[in-house]
Amino acid sequence: MVRIALSWSGGKDSCMALHELINRGDEVACLLTTVPQETGKTFAHNEDIKKMEAQAESLGIPLELVHCTYDTYTEDFLEELVKLKTKYRLDAIAFGDMYLEGHREWGQKLADAAGLKAVYPLWSEQSEMLTMLNKFINSGYKAEVIKVREDVLPLDWVGRLLDESFIKDISEKDVCPMGESGEYHTFVYDGPLFKKEVRS
């Protein structure tokens, strides 16, 4: 059995990655969440740490916070990953990226430097993103939009649940349906792997 650390944002992509890893028999030893000192909240999603801790508790998987700065993000991540490799006897680190080559290259270099395998359980073609969104919504997980890029999506989408109505509306926009370029971010609060709902 492969022991894996999963890069964890709390959103749909990392949740889908977790689901895939567990379904194929891998052991997710811990969840890794980066926390820039500049904000004290999660990187990119800007989520409250207490909500991340509640997620991890409901999932029954340890959460490890990677404290970093924007300027030294990679170096800080690598330093912490090397420590966690020993602590959890890790074989690999997994990411929820789907098709952006630049993200995959960064993760591969990070894993190589730490002496780990890089795993991308959701890797697919860009043309498959609407199918991926449907798969997530039909999987039984529940998520809400917590952040949008206001240059591409309306601010009033914050708070929307990912459901059939969301699929219809996002498919009419000129954006990636899965928000792979940061068009929107989500927080997953319930689903098959959760012991209890974690909405605030």
mmCIF file of the C-alpha atoms, coordinates in Angstrom:
data_MODEL
# 
_entry.id   MODEL 
# 
loop_
_atom_site.group_PDB 
_atom_site.id 
_atom_site.type_symbol 
_atom_site.label_atom_id 
_atom_site.label_alt_id 
_atom_site.label_comp_id 
_atom_site.label_asym_id 
_atom_site.label_entity_id 
_atom_site.label_seq_id 
_atom_site.pdbx_PDB_ins_code 
_atom_site.Cartn_x 
_atom_site.Cartn_y 
_atom_site.Cartn_z 
_atom_site.occupancy 
_atom_site.B_iso_or_equiv 
_atom_site.pdbx_formal_charge 
_atom_site.auth_seq_id 
_atom_site.auth_comp_id 
_atom_site.auth_asym_id 
_atom_site.auth_atom_id 
_atom_site.pdbx_PDB_model_num 
ATOM 1   C CA . MET A 1 1   ? 0.000   0.000  0.000   1.00 0.00 ? 1   MET A CA 1 
ATOM 2   C CA . VAL A 1 2   ? 1.322   3.422  -0.988  1.00 0.00 ? 2   VAL A CA 1 
ATOM 3   C CA . ARG A 1 3   ? 1.390   6.020  1.808   1.00 0.00 ? 3   ARG A CA 1 
ATOM 4   C CA . ILE A 1 4   ? 0.518   9.437  0.430   1.00 0.00 ? 4   ILE A CA 1 
ATOM 5   C CA . ALA A 1 5   ? 0.367   13.039 1.594   1.00 0.00 ? 5   ALA A CA 1 
ATOM 6   C CA . LEU A 1 6   ? -2.371  14.931 -0.239  1.00 0.00 ? 6   LEU A CA 1 
ATOM 7   C CA . SER A 1 7   ? -2.080  18.627 -1.011  1.00 0.00 ? 7   SER A CA 1 
ATOM 8   C CA . TRP A 1 8   ? -5.354  19.852 0.477   1.00 0.00 ? 8   TRP A CA 1 
ATOM 9   C CA . SER A 1 9   ? -7.221  23.074 -0.292  1.00 0.00 ? 9   SER A CA 1 
ATOM 10  C CA . GLY A 1 10  ? -10.540 21.987 1.195   1.00 0.00 ? 10  GLY A CA 1 
ATOM 11  C CA . GLY A 1 11  ? -12.192 22.350 -2.205  1.00 0.00 ? 11  GLY A CA 1 
ATOM 12  C CA . LYS A 1 12  ? -13.726 20.005 -4.736  1.00 0.00 ? 12  LYS A CA 1 
ATOM 13  C CA . ASP A 1 13  ? -10.502 19.135 -6.600  1.00 0.00 ? 13  ASP A CA 1 
ATOM 14  C CA . SER A 1 14  ? -8.599  17.936 -3.552  1.00 0.00 ? 14  SER A CA 1 
ATOM 15  C CA . CYS A 1 15  ? -11.720 16.140 -2.310  1.00 0.00 ? 15  CYS A CA 1 
ATOM 16  C CA . MET A 1 16  ? -12.084 14.328 -5.638  1.00 0.00 ? 16  MET A CA 1 
ATOM 17  C CA . ALA A 1 17  ? -8.402  13.405 -5.480  1.00 0.00 ? 17  ALA A CA 1 
ATOM 18  C CA . LEU A 1 18  ? -8.861  12.018 -1.956  1.00 0.00 ? 18  LEU A CA 1 
ATOM 19  C CA . HIS A 1 19  ? -11.851 9.970  -3.090  1.00 0.00 ? 19  HIS A CA 1 
ATOM 20  C CA . GLU A 1 20  ? -9.927  8.520  -6.046  1.00 0.00 ? 20  GLU A CA 1 
ATOM 21  C CA . LEU A 1 21  ? -6.858  7.664  -3.967  1.00 0.00 ? 21  LEU A CA 1 
ATOM 22  C CA . ILE A 1 22  ? -8.872  5.850  -1.304  1.00 0.00 ? 22  ILE A CA 1 
ATOM 23  C CA . ASN A 1 23  ? -10.958 4.016  -3.896  1.00 0.00 ? 23  ASN A CA 1 
ATOM 24  C CA . ARG A 1 24  ? -7.863  2.604  -5.559  1.00 0.00 ? 24  ARG A CA 1 
ATOM 25  C CA . GLY A 1 25  ? -6.455  1.391  -2.251  1.00 0.00 ? 25  GLY A CA 1 
ATOM 26  C CA . ASP A 1 26  ? -3.835  4.004  -1.412  1.00 0.00 ? 26  ASP A CA 1 
ATOM 27  C CA . GLU A 1 27  ? -3.423  5.199  2.170   1.00 0.00 ? 27  GLU A CA 1 
ATOM 28  C CA . VAL A 1 28  ? -3.721  8.957  2.594   1.00 0.00 ? 28  VAL A CA 1 
ATOM 29  C CA . ALA A 1 29  ? -1.546  9.478  5.656   1.00 0.00 ? 29  ALA A CA 1 
ATOM 30  C CA . CYS A 1 30  ? -2.084  13.226 5.979   1.00 0.00 ? 30  CYS A CA 1 
ATOM 31  C CA . LEU A 1 31  ? -3.512  16.337 4.351   1.00 0.00 ? 31  LEU A CA 1 
ATOM 32  C CA . LEU A 1 32  ? -1.161  19.256 3.616   1.00 0.00 ? 32  LEU A CA 1 
ATOM 33  C CA . THR A 1 33  ? -2.502  22.801 3.658   1.00 0.00 ? 33  THR A CA 1 
ATOM 34  C CA . THR A 1 34  ? -0.302  25.816 2.965   1.00 0.00 ? 34  THR A CA 1 
ATOM 35  C CA . VAL A 1 35  ? -0.807  28.900 5.128   1.00 0.00 ? 35  VAL A CA 1 
ATOM 36  C CA . PRO A 1 36  ? 0.986   32.100 4.050   1.00 0.00 ? 36  PRO A CA 1 
ATOM 37  C CA . GLN A 1 37  ? 2.165   34.249 6.952   1.00 0.00 ? 37  GLN A CA 1 
ATOM 38  C CA . GLU A 1 38  ? 0.848   37.277 5.079   1.00 0.00 ? 38  GLU A CA 1 
ATOM 39  C CA . THR A 1 39  ? -2.780  36.176 5.521   1.00 0.00 ? 39  THR A CA 1 
ATOM 40  C CA . GLY A 1 40  ? -2.910  33.479 8.189   1.00 0.00 ? 40  GLY A CA 1 
ATOM 41  C CA . LYS A 1 41  ? -5.457  31.709 5.990   1.00 0.00 ? 41  LYS A CA 1 
ATOM 42  C CA . THR A 1 42  ? -5.155  29.025 3.328   1.00 0.00 ? 42  THR A CA 1 
ATOM 43  C CA . PHE A 1 43  ? -3.272  29.747 0.125   1.00 0.00 ? 43  PHE A CA 1 
ATOM 44  C CA . ALA A 1 44  ? -5.467  30.820 -2.841  1.00 0.00 ? 44  ALA A CA 1 
ATOM 45  C CA . HIS A 1 45  ? -8.765  29.868 -1.182  1.00 0.00 ? 45  HIS A CA 1 
ATOM 46  C CA . ASN A 1 46  ? -8.195  32.216 1.775   1.00 0.00 ? 46  ASN A CA 1 
ATOM 47  C CA . GLU A 1 47  ? -10.153 29.842 4.007   1.00 0.00 ? 47  GLU A CA 1 
ATOM 48  C CA . ASP A 1 48  ? -10.219 29.930 7.803   1.00 0.00 ? 48  ASP A CA 1 
ATOM 49  C CA . ILE A 1 49  ? -7.918  27.358 9.409   1.00 0.00 ? 49  ILE A CA 1 
ATOM 50  C CA . LYS A 1 50  ? -10.569 26.236 11.897  1.00 0.00 ? 50  LYS A CA 1 
ATOM 51  C CA . LYS A 1 51  ? -12.804 25.131 9.016   1.00 0.00 ? 51  LYS A CA 1 
ATOM 52  C CA . MET A 1 52  ? -9.925  23.138 7.549   1.00 0.00 ? 52  MET A CA 1 
ATOM 53  C CA . GLU A 1 53  ? -9.349  21.473 10.906  1.00 0.00 ? 53  GLU A CA 1 
ATOM 54  C CA . ALA A 1 54  ? -13.052 20.617 11.137  1.00 0.00 ? 54  ALA A CA 1 
ATOM 55  C CA . GLN A 1 55  ? -12.884 19.061 7.666   1.00 0.00 ? 55  GLN A CA 1 
ATOM 56  C CA . ALA A 1 56  ? -9.886  16.933 8.590   1.00 0.00 ? 56  ALA A CA 1 
ATOM 57  C CA . GLU A 1 57  ? -11.531 15.819 11.824  1.00 0.00 ? 57  GLU A CA 1 
ATOM 58  C CA . SER A 1 58  ? -14.676 14.785 9.962   1.00 0.00 ? 58  SER A CA 1 
ATOM 59  C CA . LEU A 1 59  ? -12.575 12.900 7.401   1.00 0.00 ? 59  LEU A CA 1 
ATOM 60  C CA . GLY A 1 60  ? -10.476 11.249 10.109  1.00 0.00 ? 60  GLY A CA 1 
ATOM 61  C CA . ILE A 1 61  ? -7.172  12.229 8.468   1.00 0.00 ? 61  ILE A CA 1 
ATOM 62  C CA . PRO A 1 62  ? -4.430  14.321 10.142  1.00 0.00 ? 62  PRO A CA 1 
ATOM 63  C CA . LEU A 1 63  ? -4.072  17.884 8.837   1.00 0.00 ? 63  LEU A CA 1 
ATOM 64  C CA . GLU A 1 64  ? -0.580  19.340 8.578   1.00 0.00 ? 64  GLU A CA 1 
ATOM 65  C CA . LEU A 1 65  ? -0.236  23.100 8.127   1.00 0.00 ? 65  LEU A CA 1 
ATOM 66  C CA . VAL A 1 66  ? 2.666   24.234 5.963   1.00 0.00 ? 66  VAL A CA 1 
ATOM 67  C CA . HIS A 1 67  ? 3.520   27.753 7.129   1.00 0.00 ? 67  HIS A CA 1 
ATOM 68  C CA . CYS A 1 68  ? 5.131   29.763 4.358   1.00 0.00 ? 68  CYS A CA 1 
ATOM 69  C CA . THR A 1 69  ? 5.513   33.169 2.767   1.00 0.00 ? 69  THR A CA 1 
ATOM 70  C CA . TYR A 1 70  ? 4.610   34.132 -0.779  1.00 0.00 ? 70  TYR A CA 1 
ATOM 71  C CA . ASP A 1 71  ? 8.279   34.781 -1.569  1.00 0.00 ? 71  ASP A CA 1 
ATOM 72  C CA . THR A 1 72  ? 9.563   31.474 -0.156  1.00 0.00 ? 72  THR A CA 1 
ATOM 73  C CA . TYR A 1 73  ? 6.534   29.279 -0.862  1.00 0.00 ? 73  TYR A CA 1 
ATOM 74  C CA . THR A 1 74  ? 8.364   26.433 -2.619  1.00 0.00 ? 74  THR A CA 1 
ATOM 75  C CA . GLU A 1 75  ? 11.302  26.381 -0.215  1.00 0.00 ? 75  GLU A CA 1 
ATOM 76  C CA . ASP A 1 76  ? 9.029   26.352 2.834   1.00 0.00 ? 76  ASP A CA 1 
ATOM 77  C CA . PHE A 1 77  ? 6.826   23.642 1.344   1.00 0.00 ? 77  PHE A CA 1 
ATOM 78  C CA . LEU A 1 78  ? 9.847   21.457 0.562   1.00 0.00 ? 78  LEU A CA 1 
ATOM 79  C CA . GLU A 1 79  ? 11.358  21.889 4.020   1.00 0.00 ? 79  GLU A CA 1 
ATOM 80  C CA . GLU A 1 80  ? 8.123   20.807 5.693   1.00 0.00 ? 80  GLU A CA 1 
ATOM 81  C CA . LEU A 1 81  ? 7.523   17.980 3.218   1.00 0.00 ? 81  LEU A CA 1 
ATOM 82  C CA . VAL A 1 82  ? 10.913  16.428 3.985   1.00 0.00 ? 82  VAL A CA 1 
ATOM 83  C CA . LYS A 1 83  ? 10.033  16.408 7.701   1.00 0.00 ? 83  LYS A CA 1 
ATOM 84  C CA . LEU A 1 84  ? 6.616   14.888 7.039   1.00 0.00 ? 84  LEU A CA 1 
ATOM 85  C CA . LYS A 1 85  ? 8.140   12.217 4.804   1.00 0.00 ? 85  LYS A CA 1 
ATOM 86  C CA . THR A 1 86  ? 9.881   10.837 7.884   1.00 0.00 ? 86  THR A CA 1 
ATOM 87  C CA . LYS A 1 87  ? 6.999   11.449 10.289  1.00 0.00 ? 87  LYS A CA 1 
ATOM 88  C CA . TYR A 1 88  ? 4.435   9.596  8.154   1.00 0.00 ? 88  TYR A CA 1 
ATOM 89  C CA . ARG A 1 89  ? 6.793   7.247  6.247   1.00 0.00 ? 89  ARG A CA 1 
ATOM 90  C CA . LEU A 1 90  ? 5.535   8.740  2.999   1.00 0.00 ? 90  LEU A CA 1 
ATOM 91  C CA . ASP A 1 91  ? 6.020   7.241  -0.447  1.00 0.00 ? 91  ASP A CA 1 
ATOM 92  C CA . ALA A 1 92  ? 4.343   9.991  -2.461  1.00 0.00 ? 92  ALA A CA 1 
ATOM 93  C CA . ILE A 1 93  ? 2.599   13.336 -2.518  1.00 0.00 ? 93  ILE A CA 1 
ATOM 94  C CA . ALA A 1 94  ? -0.639  13.771 -4.472  1.00 0.00 ? 94  ALA A CA 1 
ATOM 95  C CA . PHE A 1 95  ? -2.135  16.863 -6.073  1.00 0.00 ? 95  PHE A CA 1 
ATOM 96  C CA . GLY A 1 96  ? -5.629  17.628 -7.376  1.00 0.00 ? 96  GLY A CA 1 
ATOM 97  C CA . ASP A 1 97  ? -4.461  19.371 -10.556 1.00 0.00 ? 97  ASP A CA 1 
ATOM 98  C CA . MET A 1 98  ? -6.239  18.291 -13.724 1.00 0.00 ? 98  MET A CA 1 
ATOM 99  C CA . TYR A 1 99  ? -4.579  19.640 -16.857 1.00 0.00 ? 99  TYR A CA 1 
ATOM 100 C CA . LEU A 1 100 ? -2.328  22.656 -16.248 1.00 0.00 ? 100 LEU A CA 1 
ATOM 101 C CA . GLU A 1 101 ? 1.164   21.496 -17.178 1.00 0.00 ? 101 GLU A CA 1 
ATOM 102 C CA . GLY A 1 102 ? 2.878   24.268 -15.221 1.00 0.00 ? 102 GLY A CA 1 
ATOM 103 C CA . HIS A 1 103 ? 1.251   23.095 -11.998 1.00 0.00 ? 103 HIS A CA 1 
ATOM 104 C CA . ARG A 1 104 ? 2.222   19.497 -12.692 1.00 0.00 ? 104 ARG A CA 1 
ATOM 105 C CA . GLU A 1 105 ? 5.831   20.424 -13.411 1.00 0.00 ? 105 GLU A CA 1 
ATOM 106 C CA . TRP A 1 106 ? 6.050   22.366 -10.130 1.00 0.00 ? 106 TRP A CA 1 
ATOM 107 C CA . GLY A 1 107 ? 4.633   19.448 -8.142  1.00 0.00 ? 107 GLY A CA 1 
ATOM 108 C CA . GLN A 1 108 ? 6.940   16.968 -9.857  1.00 0.00 ? 108 GLN A CA 1 
ATOM 109 C CA . LYS A 1 109 ? 10.015  19.056 -9.039  1.00 0.00 ? 109 LYS A CA 1 
ATOM 110 C CA . LEU A 1 110 ? 8.877   19.410 -5.431  1.00 0.00 ? 110 LEU A CA 1 
ATOM 111 C CA . ALA A 1 111 ? 8.337   15.666 -5.094  1.00 0.00 ? 111 ALA A CA 1 
ATOM 112 C CA . ASP A 1 112 ? 11.679  14.869 -6.735  1.00 0.00 ? 112 ASP A CA 1 
ATOM 113 C CA . ALA A 1 113 ? 13.496  17.194 -4.347  1.00 0.00 ? 113 ALA A CA 1 
ATOM 114 C CA . ALA A 1 114 ? 11.836  15.481 -1.372  1.00 0.00 ? 114 ALA A CA 1 
ATOM 115 C CA . GLY A 1 115 ? 12.542  11.995 -2.707  1.00 0.00 ? 115 GLY A CA 1 
ATOM 116 C CA . LEU A 1 116 ? 8.860   11.226 -3.231  1.00 0.00 ? 116 LEU A CA 1 
ATOM 117 C CA . LYS A 1 117 ? 6.682   10.176 -6.134  1.00 0.00 ? 117 LYS A CA 1 
ATOM 118 C CA . ALA A 1 118 ? 4.267   12.799 -7.500  1.00 0.00 ? 118 ALA A CA 1 
ATOM 119 C CA . VAL A 1 119 ? 0.723   11.503 -8.019  1.00 0.00 ? 119 VAL A CA 1 
ATOM 120 C CA . TYR A 1 120 ? -2.039  13.185 -10.044 1.00 0.00 ? 120 TYR A CA 1 
ATOM 121 C CA . PRO A 1 121 ? -5.175  11.021 -9.697  1.00 0.00 ? 121 PRO A CA 1 
ATOM 122 C CA . LEU A 1 122 ? -7.420  13.472 -11.588 1.00 0.00 ? 122 LEU A CA 1 
ATOM 123 C CA . TRP A 1 123 ? -5.132  14.212 -14.550 1.00 0.00 ? 123 TRP A CA 1 
ATOM 124 C CA . SER A 1 124 ? -7.185  14.402 -17.742 1.00 0.00 ? 124 SER A CA 1 
ATOM 125 C CA . GLU A 1 125 ? -7.892  16.441 -20.865 1.00 0.00 ? 125 GLU A CA 1 
ATOM 126 C CA . GLN A 1 126 ? -9.132  20.029 -20.671 1.00 0.00 ? 126 GLN A CA 1 
ATOM 127 C CA . SER A 1 127 ? -12.128 19.017 -22.773 1.00 0.00 ? 127 SER A CA 1 
ATOM 128 C CA . GLU A 1 128 ? -13.291 16.684 -19.975 1.00 0.00 ? 128 GLU A CA 1 
ATOM 129 C CA . MET A 1 129 ? -13.820 19.370 -17.327 1.00 0.00 ? 129 MET A CA 1 
ATOM 130 C CA . LEU A 1 130 ? -17.607 19.585 -17.642 1.00 0.00 ? 130 LEU A CA 1 
ATOM 131 C CA . THR A 1 131 ? -17.755 15.809 -17.275 1.00 0.00 ? 131 THR A CA 1 
ATOM 132 C CA . MET A 1 132 ? -15.541 16.075 -14.188 1.00 0.00 ? 132 MET A CA 1 
ATOM 133 C CA . LEU A 1 133 ? -17.849 18.669 -12.648 1.00 0.00 ? 133 LEU A CA 1 
ATOM 134 C CA . ASN A 1 134 ? -20.857 16.441 -13.277 1.00 0.00 ? 134 ASN A CA 1 
ATOM 135 C CA . LYS A 1 135 ? -18.988 13.538 -11.704 1.00 0.00 ? 135 LYS A CA 1 
ATOM 136 C CA . PHE A 1 136 ? -18.267 15.551 -8.574  1.00 0.00 ? 136 PHE A CA 1 
ATOM 137 C CA . ILE A 1 137 ? -21.841 16.771 -8.181  1.00 0.00 ? 137 ILE A CA 1 
ATOM 138 C CA . ASN A 1 138 ? -23.222 13.263 -8.718  1.00 0.00 ? 138 ASN A CA 1 
ATOM 139 C CA . SER A 1 139 ? -20.730 11.710 -6.287  1.00 0.00 ? 139 SER A CA 1 
ATOM 140 C CA . GLY A 1 140 ? -22.646 12.699 -3.166  1.00 0.00 ? 140 GLY A CA 1 
ATOM 141 C CA . TYR A 1 141 ? -20.261 15.417 -2.002  1.00 0.00 ? 141 TYR A CA 1 
ATOM 142 C CA . LYS A 1 142 ? -21.602 18.857 -1.138  1.00 0.00 ? 142 LYS A CA 1 
ATOM 143 C CA . ALA A 1 143 ? -19.681 22.057 -1.787  1.00 0.00 ? 143 ALA A CA 1 
ATOM 144 C CA . GLU A 1 144 ? -20.229 25.791 -1.915  1.00 0.00 ? 144 GLU A CA 1 
ATOM 145 C CA . VAL A 1 145 ? -18.433 28.566 -3.774  1.00 0.00 ? 145 VAL A CA 1 
ATOM 146 C CA . ILE A 1 146 ? -16.279 30.607 -1.381  1.00 0.00 ? 146 ILE A CA 1 
ATOM 147 C CA . LYS A 1 147 ? -14.352 32.817 -3.811  1.00 0.00 ? 147 LYS A CA 1 
ATOM 148 C CA . VAL A 1 148 ? -14.560 33.955 -7.443  1.00 0.00 ? 148 VAL A CA 1 
ATOM 149 C CA . ARG A 1 149 ? -12.360 35.840 -9.858  1.00 0.00 ? 149 ARG A CA 1 
ATOM 150 C CA . GLU A 1 150 ? -14.491 38.906 -10.355 1.00 0.00 ? 150 GLU A CA 1 
ATOM 151 C CA . ASP A 1 151 ? -13.074 39.510 -13.841 1.00 0.00 ? 151 ASP A CA 1 
ATOM 152 C CA . VAL A 1 152 ? -14.753 36.328 -15.101 1.00 0.00 ? 152 VAL A CA 1 
ATOM 153 C CA . LEU A 1 153 ? -17.603 35.461 -12.696 1.00 0.00 ? 153 LEU A CA 1 
ATOM 154 C CA . PRO A 1 154 ? -20.173 37.522 -10.755 1.00 0.00 ? 154 PRO A CA 1 
ATOM 155 C CA . LEU A 1 155 ? -19.402 38.188 -7.101  1.00 0.00 ? 155 LEU A CA 1 
ATOM 156 C CA . ASP A 1 156 ? -22.901 37.026 -6.160  1.00 0.00 ? 156 ASP A CA 1 
ATOM 157 C CA . TRP A 1 157 ? -21.856 33.480 -7.089  1.00 0.00 ? 157 TRP A CA 1 
ATOM 158 C CA . VAL A 1 158 ? -20.093 33.314 -3.716  1.00 0.00 ? 158 VAL A CA 1 
ATOM 159 C CA . GLY A 1 159 ? -22.263 31.135 -1.500  1.00 0.00 ? 159 GLY A CA 1 
ATOM 160 C CA . ARG A 1 160 ? -23.755 29.146 -4.382  1.00 0.00 ? 160 ARG A CA 1 
ATOM 161 C CA . LEU A 1 161 ? -23.953 25.394 -3.983  1.00 0.00 ? 161 LEU A CA 1 
ATOM 162 C CA . LEU A 1 162 ? -22.520 23.129 -6.652  1.00 0.00 ? 162 LEU A CA 1 
ATOM 163 C CA . ASP A 1 163 ? -25.632 21.561 -8.151  1.00 0.00 ? 163 ASP A CA 1 
ATOM 164 C CA . GLU A 1 164 ? -27.395 21.078 -11.486 1.00 0.00 ? 164 GLU A CA 1 
ATOM 165 C CA . SER A 1 165 ? -28.202 24.780 -11.670 1.00 0.00 ? 165 SER A CA 1 
ATOM 166 C CA . PHE A 1 166 ? -24.529 25.607 -11.182 1.00 0.00 ? 166 PHE A CA 1 
ATOM 167 C CA . ILE A 1 167 ? -23.550 23.251 -14.015 1.00 0.00 ? 167 ILE A CA 1 
ATOM 168 C CA . LYS A 1 168 ? -26.010 24.957 -16.347 1.00 0.00 ? 168 LYS A CA 1 
ATOM 169 C CA . ASP A 1 169 ? -24.786 28.446 -15.492 1.00 0.00 ? 169 ASP A CA 1 
ATOM 170 C CA . ILE A 1 170 ? -21.044 27.698 -15.545 1.00 0.00 ? 170 ILE A CA 1 
ATOM 171 C CA . SER A 1 171 ? -21.341 25.924 -18.907 1.00 0.00 ? 171 SER A CA 1 
ATOM 172 C CA . GLU A 1 172 ? -22.668 29.170 -20.391 1.00 0.00 ? 172 GLU A CA 1 
ATOM 173 C CA . LYS A 1 173 ? -19.594 31.107 -19.243 1.00 0.00 ? 173 LYS A CA 1 
ATOM 174 C CA . ASP A 1 174 ? -16.293 31.318 -21.116 1.00 0.00 ? 174 ASP A CA 1 
ATOM 175 C CA . VAL A 1 175 ? -14.378 29.693 -18.253 1.00 0.00 ? 175 VAL A CA 1 
ATOM 176 C CA . CYS A 1 176 ? -13.162 26.250 -17.247 1.00 0.00 ? 176 CYS A CA 1 
ATOM 177 C CA . PRO A 1 177 ? -16.169 24.470 -15.675 1.00 0.00 ? 177 PRO A CA 1 
ATOM 178 C CA . MET A 1 178 ? -13.893 23.156 -12.920 1.00 0.00 ? 178 MET A CA 1 
ATOM 179 C CA . GLY A 1 179 ? -12.290 26.547 -12.308 1.00 0.00 ? 179 GLY A CA 1 
ATOM 180 C CA . GLU A 1 180 ? -8.832  25.117 -12.957 1.00 0.00 ? 180 GLU A CA 1 
ATOM 181 C CA . SER A 1 181 ? -7.368  28.586 -13.539 1.00 0.00 ? 181 SER A CA 1 
ATOM 182 C CA . GLY A 1 182 ? -8.800  29.951 -10.297 1.00 0.00 ? 182 GLY A CA 1 
ATOM 183 C CA . GLU A 1 183 ? -12.068 31.211 -11.784 1.00 0.00 ? 183 GLU A CA 1 
ATOM 184 C CA . TYR A 1 184 ? -13.773 30.051 -8.585  1.00 0.00 ? 184 TYR A CA 1 
ATOM 185 C CA . HIS A 1 185 ? -12.899 28.166 -5.412  1.00 0.00 ? 185 HIS A CA 1 
ATOM 186 C CA . THR A 1 186 ? -15.032 25.899 -3.256  1.00 0.00 ? 186 THR A CA 1 
ATOM 187 C CA . PHE A 1 187 ? -15.294 24.380 0.201   1.00 0.00 ? 187 PHE A CA 1 
ATOM 188 C CA . VAL A 1 188 ? -16.553 20.796 0.544   1.00 0.00 ? 188 VAL A CA 1 
ATOM 189 C CA . TYR A 1 189 ? -18.620 20.382 3.686   1.00 0.00 ? 189 TYR A CA 1 
ATOM 190 C CA . ASP A 1 190 ? -20.162 16.906 3.433   1.00 0.00 ? 190 ASP A CA 1 
ATOM 191 C CA . GLY A 1 191 ? -20.111 13.680 1.467   1.00 0.00 ? 191 GLY A CA 1 
ATOM 192 C CA . PRO A 1 192 ? -19.344 9.948  1.491   1.00 0.00 ? 192 PRO A CA 1 
ATOM 193 C CA . LEU A 1 193 ? -15.993 10.237 3.318   1.00 0.00 ? 193 LEU A CA 1 
ATOM 194 C CA . PHE A 1 194 ? -17.229 12.748 5.913   1.00 0.00 ? 194 PHE A CA 1 
ATOM 195 C CA . LYS A 1 195 ? -18.396 11.554 9.322   1.00 0.00 ? 195 LYS A CA 1 
ATOM 196 C CA . LYS A 1 196 ? -20.409 14.748 9.811   1.00 0.00 ? 196 LYS A CA 1 
ATOM 197 C CA . GLU A 1 197 ? -21.257 17.978 7.998   1.00 0.00 ? 197 GLU A CA 1 
ATOM 198 C CA . VAL A 1 198 ? -18.768 20.794 8.572   1.00 0.00 ? 198 VAL A CA 1 
ATOM 199 C CA . ARG A 1 199 ? -20.604 23.884 7.333   1.00 0.00 ? 199 ARG A CA 1 
ATOM 200 C CA . SER A 1 200 ? -20.312 26.863 9.650   1.00 0.00 ? 200 SER A CA 1 
# 
